[in-house]
Coordinates of C-alpha atoms and ligand atoms in Angstrom, one line a residue:
X11 CA 124.1 106.5 134.4
X12 CA 122.2 109.4 134.9
X13 CA 119.2 110.6 132.8
X14 CA 115.8 113.1 132.7
X15 CA 112.7 111.0 132.2
X16 CA 109.1 111.5 131.9
X17 CA 107.4 109.2 133.8
X18 CA 104.0 110.6 134.0
X19 CA 101.8 112.7 131.3
X20 CA 101.5 115.4 132.3
X21 CA 103.3 115.8 135.2
X22 CA 106.9 117.6 136.0
X23 CA 110.5 115.5 134.3
X24 CA 112.5 113.0 137.1
X25 CA 116.3 112.5 137.8
X26 CA 116.7 108.8 137.5
X27 CA 119.3 106.8 138.1
X28 CA 119.6 104.0 135.3
X29 CA 121.5 101.2 133.9
X30 CA 124.0 102.5 131.1
X31 CA 122.1 101.6 127.8
X32 CA 124.4 98.3 126.6
X33 CA 125.0 97.9 123.0
X34 CA 124.0 95.6 120.4
X35 CA 126.9 95.2 117.2
X36 CA 125.8 97.4 114.8
X37 CA 124.6 99.6 117.7
X38 CA 126.6 102.3 119.4
X39 CA 127.6 104.0 122.6
X40 CA 127.5 107.8 123.0
X41 CA 128.5 109.9 125.3
X42 CA 126.3 113.0 125.1
X43 CA 127.8 116.5 124.9
X44 CA 124.8 118.9 124.0
X45 CA 121.1 117.8 123.8
X46 CA 118.5 120.2 122.8
X47 CA 115.4 120.7 124.5
X48 CA 113.1 120.9 121.4
X49 CA 109.7 122.4 121.4
X50 CA 108.3 118.8 120.4
X51 CA 109.7 117.9 124.2
X52 CA 106.9 120.3 125.9
X53 CA 103.9 118.8 124.0
X54 CA 105.2 115.3 125.5
X55 CA 105.2 115.5 128.5
X56 CA 102.0 118.2 129.0
X57 CA 100.9 114.5 126.5
X58 CA 99.7 117.0 123.5
X59 CA 101.5 114.4 121.6
X60 CA 101.5 110.6 122.9
X61 CA 103.7 108.2 124.3
X62 CA 103.4 104.9 123.7
X63 CA 105.8 103.1 126.6
X64 CA 106.9 105.3 129.9
X65 CA 109.5 105.7 131.4
X66 CA 110.9 107.1 128.6
X67 CA 113.9 109.7 128.9
X68 CA 113.2 112.3 125.8
X69 CA 115.9 114.3 123.8
X70 CA 115.6 113.5 120.0
X71 CA 119.0 116.8 119.7
X72 CA 121.8 115.3 120.5
X73 CA 125.9 115.0 119.6
X74 CA 128.5 113.7 121.6
X75 CA 131.6 111.4 121.5
X76 CA 131.3 108.2 120.4
X77 CA 132.4 105.8 123.9
X78 CA 131.8 102.6 122.5
X79 CA 131.2 101.1 119.0
X80 CA 129.5 97.5 118.2
X81 CA 131.3 94.9 116.0
X82 CA 129.7 95.8 113.3
X83 CA 130.0 99.3 113.4
X84 CA 132.8 100.9 110.4
X85 CA 132.4 104.6 110.1
X86 CA 133.1 106.2 113.4
X87 CA 135.1 104.9 116.2
X88 CA 135.1 105.0 119.2
X89 CA 136.5 109.5 120.5
X90 CA 135.1 110.8 117.4
X91 CA 132.7 113.3 117.3
X92 CA 129.1 113.1 116.0
X93 CA 125.3 114.0 116.2
X94 CA 122.8 112.0 115.8
X95 CA 119.3 111.5 112.5
X96 CA 116.8 111.1 115.2
X97 CA 115.0 108.7 113.1
X98 CA 115.5 104.7 113.7
X99 CA 114.2 102.9 110.1
X100 CA 115.6 99.5 109.7
X101 CA 116.5 99.8 106.2
X102 CA 115.0 96.6 104.7
X103 CA 111.1 97.6 103.9
X104 CA 109.8 98.7 100.8
X105 CA 110.4 102.7 101.7
X106 CA 113.9 102.8 103.5
X107 CA 115.0 100.1 100.4
X108 CA 113.5 103.5 97.8
X109 CA 115.5 106.0 100.3
X110 CA 112.3 106.6 102.2
X111 CA 112.9 105.8 105.7
X112 CA 111.0 108.6 107.6
X113 CA 107.7 106.0 106.9
X114 CA 109.5 103.0 107.7
X115 CA 107.1 100.4 108.3
X116 CA 109.2 99.8 112.2
X117 CA 110.7 103.7 112.1
X118 CA 111.2 104.4 115.9
X119 CA 111.9 108.2 116.7
X120 CA 113.9 109.1 119.5
X121 CA 113.2 110.3 122.5
X122 CA 109.7 109.2 121.5
X123 CA 109.5 105.9 120.9
X124 CA 113.3 104.5 122.7
X125 CA 116.0 106.4 125.0
X126 CA 116.8 110.3 123.8
X127 CA 119.3 112.4 125.1
X128 CA 118.5 114.1 128.4
X129 CA 121.4 111.3 130.0
X130 CA 124.7 111.0 130.3
X131 CA 124.5 108.4 127.0
X132 CA 122.4 106.8 125.1
X133 CA 122.3 104.4 122.7
X134 CA 121.8 104.7 118.4
X135 CA 122.4 102.7 115.7
X136 CA 125.3 102.9 114.4
X137 CA 124.0 104.2 110.8
X138 CA 122.1 107.2 112.7
X139 CA 126.2 108.5 114.2
X140 CA 126.8 110.8 111.6
X141 CA 130.0 112.4 111.8
X142 CA 130.3 116.2 113.4
X143 CA 133.2 118.2 111.6
X144 CA 135.2 120.3 114.6
X145 CA 134.3 123.4 113.1
X146 CA 130.3 123.0 114.7
X147 CA 130.3 123.0 118.2
X148 CA 128.8 120.2 119.5
X149 CA 125.3 122.8 121.0
X150 CA 125.0 123.5 117.1
X151 CA 125.1 119.9 115.9
X152 CA 122.4 118.9 118.2
X153 CA 120.4 121.8 117.2
X154 CA 121.0 121.0 114.0
X155 CA 119.3 118.0 113.7
X156 CA 115.9 118.9 113.7
X157 CA 114.5 122.0 113.0
X158 CA 117.2 122.9 110.4
X159 CA 116.8 119.6 109.1
X160 CA 113.2 119.6 108.5
X161 CA 113.4 123.0 107.2
X162 CA 115.8 121.6 104.5
X163 CA 113.5 119.1 103.6
X164 CA 110.7 121.4 103.1
X165 CA 112.6 123.5 100.6
X166 CA 113.5 120.1 98.8
X167 CA 110.6 118.8 98.7
X168 CA 109.4 122.8 97.1
X169 CA 112.3 121.6 94.4
X170 CA 113.7 125.4 95.1
X171 CA 115.6 126.3 92.8
X172 CA 118.3 129.1 92.2
X173 CA 116.4 132.8 91.5
X174 CA 113.3 131.8 92.6
X175 CA 111.1 133.7 95.0
X176 CA 110.6 132.2 98.5
X177 CA 107.8 133.2 101.0
X178 CA 108.3 131.4 105.2
X179 CA 105.2 131.7 106.7
X180 CA 106.3 131.7 110.5
X181 CA 109.5 132.7 112.1
X182 CA 110.8 130.6 114.8
X183 CA 113.3 127.7 115.2
X184 CA 112.0 126.4 111.4
X185 CA 111.9 129.9 109.9
X186 CA 115.2 130.8 111.3
X187 CA 117.2 128.3 109.9
X188 CA 114.5 128.0 106.1
X189 CA 115.7 131.8 105.4
X190 CA 119.0 131.1 105.7
X191 CA 119.1 128.1 104.1
X192 CA 116.9 129.3 101.5
X193 CA 120.2 132.0 100.5
X194 CA 122.3 128.6 100.7
X195 CA 120.3 127.8 97.8
X196 CA 120.9 130.6 96.3
X197 CA 116.9 131.3 96.2
X198 CA 116.3 135.1 95.0
X199 CA 113.8 137.6 97.3
X200 CA 112.7 136.2 100.4
X201 CA 109.8 136.8 102.9
X202 CA 108.9 136.4 105.7
X203 CA 105.1 136.8 106.9
X204 CA 105.2 136.9 110.7
X205 CA 102.4 139.3 113.1
X206 CA 105.8 138.9 115.9
X207 CA 107.4 142.5 115.4
X208 CA 111.0 141.2 117.1
X209 CA 110.8 138.4 114.5
X210 CA 110.4 140.7 111.8
X211 CA 112.7 143.0 112.6
X212 CA 115.1 139.8 113.4
X213 CA 113.7 138.1 109.5
X214 CA 115.0 141.8 108.2
X215 CA 117.9 142.0 110.0
X216 CA 118.6 139.4 108.2
X217 CA 117.8 140.8 104.8
X218 CA 114.6 139.1 104.1
X219 CA 111.4 141.2 102.9
X220 CA 109.2 141.6 106.6
X221 CA 105.8 141.0 105.8
X222 CA 103.8 142.4 109.2
X223 CA 100.2 140.1 108.3
X224 CA 98.7 142.8 110.4
X225 CA 98.6 145.7 109.2
X226 CA 97.4 144.0 105.4
X227 CA 96.6 140.5 103.9
X228 CA 99.7 138.9 103.4
X229 CA 98.6 137.8 100.1
X230 CA 98.1 141.2 98.7
X231 CA 101.6 142.6 100.6
X232 CA 103.1 139.5 98.3
X233 CA 101.6 140.7 95.5
X234 CA 102.0 144.1 95.2
X235 CA 105.9 143.5 95.8
X236 CA 105.7 141.2 93.1
X237 CA 104.4 143.0 90.3
X238 CA 101.3 140.9 90.8
X239 CA 102.8 137.6 89.8
X240 CA 103.3 135.9 93.1
X241 CA 106.5 133.8 94.6
X242 CA 108.0 130.4 93.5
X243 CA 107.8 128.6 96.5
X244 CA 106.4 129.1 99.7
X245 CA 106.7 127.4 103.5
X246 CA 104.0 127.0 105.9
X247 CA 105.5 127.1 109.4
X248 CA 103.3 127.9 111.1
X249 CA 100.4 125.2 111.5
X250 CA 97.0 127.1 110.7
X251 CA 94.6 126.4 107.9
X252 CA 94.3 130.4 107.2
X253 CA 98.3 130.6 106.9
X254 CA 98.4 127.3 104.7
X255 CA 96.2 128.9 102.3
X256 CA 97.7 132.4 102.2
X257 CA 100.9 130.0 101.1
X258 CA 98.8 128.5 97.9
X259 CA 97.1 132.3 97.2
X260 CA 100.5 133.5 96.7
X261 CA 102.3 131.1 94.7
X262 CA 102.7 132.3 91.4
X263 CA 102.2 129.8 87.8
X264 CA 103.7 126.7 88.8
X265 CA 104.5 127.3 92.5
X266 CA 104.8 125.2 95.4
X267 CA 103.3 125.6 98.4
X268 CA 105.7 123.3 101.3
X269 CA 103.1 122.4 104.0
X270 CA 104.7 121.9 107.3
X271 CA 103.1 122.9 110.0
X272 CA 100.6 120.6 112.3
X273 CA 97.0 121.7 112.4
X274 CA 93.7 119.3 112.3
X275 CA 91.6 122.1 110.6
X276 CA 90.1 121.9 106.9
X277 CA 91.5 123.9 104.4
X278 CA 89.5 125.1 101.3
X279 CA 91.1 126.1 98.1
X280 CA 89.1 127.5 94.9
X281 CA 90.7 124.3 92.7
X282 CA 90.3 126.3 89.5
X283 CA 91.3 129.6 89.9
X284 CA 93.8 128.5 92.6
X285 CA 95.4 126.2 92.2
X286 CA 95.5 124.0 87.6
X287 CA 94.6 127.6 86.4
X288 CA 98.5 127.7 87.4
X289 CA 99.5 124.0 88.4
X290 CA 100.5 125.2 91.3
X291 CA 101.5 122.3 93.9
X292 CA 100.7 121.5 97.3
X293 CA 103.0 119.5 98.9
X294 CA 103.2 117.8 102.2
X295 CA 106.6 117.9 104.7
X296 CA 107.3 115.3 106.9
X297 CA 110.6 115.3 109.1
X298 CA 113.5 115.1 107.1
X299 CA 116.4 111.9 105.3
X300 CA 119.5 111.2 106.6
X301 CA 121.2 111.4 103.5
X302 CA 120.3 115.2 103.6
X303 CA 121.9 115.2 107.1
X304 CA 125.6 115.8 105.4
X305 CA 124.6 118.9 103.1
X306 CA 123.2 120.6 106.4
X307 CA 126.2 119.8 108.3
X308 CA 128.3 121.5 105.1
X309 CA 125.9 124.4 105.8
X310 CA 126.7 124.4 108.9
X311 CA 130.5 124.4 108.6
X312 CA 131.2 126.8 106.1
X313 CA 129.2 129.3 108.0
X314 CA 126.3 129.4 105.4
X315 CA 123.5 127.9 108.8
X316 CA 124.6 130.2 111.8
X317 CA 123.2 130.0 115.8
X318 CA 124.2 133.3 117.0
X319 CA 126.0 133.0 120.5
X320 CA 123.0 135.3 122.5
X321 CA 120.2 132.6 120.6
X322 CA 121.3 129.8 123.0
X323 CA 120.8 129.6 126.5
X324 CA 122.3 126.5 128.8
X325 CA 121.5 123.9 131.0
X326 CA 122.9 121.4 133.2
X327 CA 121.5 117.6 132.9
X328 CA 118.9 118.4 136.0
X329 CA 115.3 117.7 135.8
X330 CA 114.4 121.2 137.6
X331 CA 115.9 122.9 135.3
X332 CA 114.7 121.6 131.9
X333 CA 111.1 121.6 133.7
X334 CA 111.9 125.0 133.7
X335 CA 112.8 125.3 130.4
X336 CA 109.9 123.4 128.9
X337 CA 107.9 125.6 130.9
X338 CA 109.1 128.4 128.8
X339 CA 109.6 127.3 125.5
X340 CA 105.4 126.9 125.6
X341 CA 105.5 130.5 125.5
X342 CA 108.6 131.5 123.3
X343 CA 108.6 134.3 121.4
X344 CA 112.1 134.8 120.7
X345 CA 114.3 132.3 119.0
X346 CA 116.4 131.5 122.3
X347 CA 116.9 128.2 122.4
X348 CA 117.9 125.4 125.1
X349 CA 120.7 123.5 125.4
X350 CA 121.4 120.7 128.2
X351 CA 125.1 120.4 128.8
X352 CA 125.7 117.1 130.5
X353 CA 129.2 117.9 133.0
X354 CA 131.9 115.8 131.5
X355 CA 135.2 115.4 132.6
X356 CA 136.8 114.7 129.3
Ligands
ZN12 ZN1 113.1 119.1 118.3
ZN13 ZN1 112.0 100.6 106.8

């Protein structure tokens, strides 16, 4: 089969003809119908995030049709439409048995620790193949599995409740989903903090209160808009110590700041006046859980999570097209998502 693979870190991905994966008794073979090209794939190619085994087929945002199932697989059958949960976990370790598979002792990420979806077919454990309803196109099923899933996990970790106000720092792919999901949770006012005018405009169009961080301190702006109180929940989706601190400072009493963005910087907080005094919480968020994906699929099915057609771009399973999509991803200023659609005759 055809696959587009990372052969050497820092070099362009290459097209390869590799054997069709052989499935074990609990695996399924999926004919890939859509594979999202993610920002982290650009990081893998550049060597910013480390890949242990090369060559490797990238791609962790995958949807397709089941081609073949192992004997022990009962939840899906050949011909079924599915999307893929990208974390492969053992199911037996002390974390898996508690439903915390993102900490699995032997966890693997598809498209990083094992071959991913930039290919005609992919093999995954049956437990990772989730039914995709007919109403959700393959391309949406694919891209939901990463940033939307993480945005949902962040809202869950922050325990957002109906009517609560939410501040979203950063309006990229995560923020775009987070705003819609916060709505689906019936939250109150949503503030979107950005410096990019196009993103601020698009957040405002979607009903958020746009906070331009270039014009004045965003914390002051949020305080002013909330009669001095602050918000109930904040999500930091950028990955900078400065915005993480702002996400904590904009909280009101009992507020929860969920930190999702990655940084190696140090964040400083004055424990008494900035945290203890208001019983605020700072919560780390990593990946998402398989159980959350069914909620996400339901939101997408009933239209509460949408990806407008103009925000999607399609490429073939072609190394040249994929490499240039990865190139432009690095400087992306909008919500455009590029999705690989391998040619298929069924
Ligand atoms: Zn991704
Ligand atoms: Zn485990």
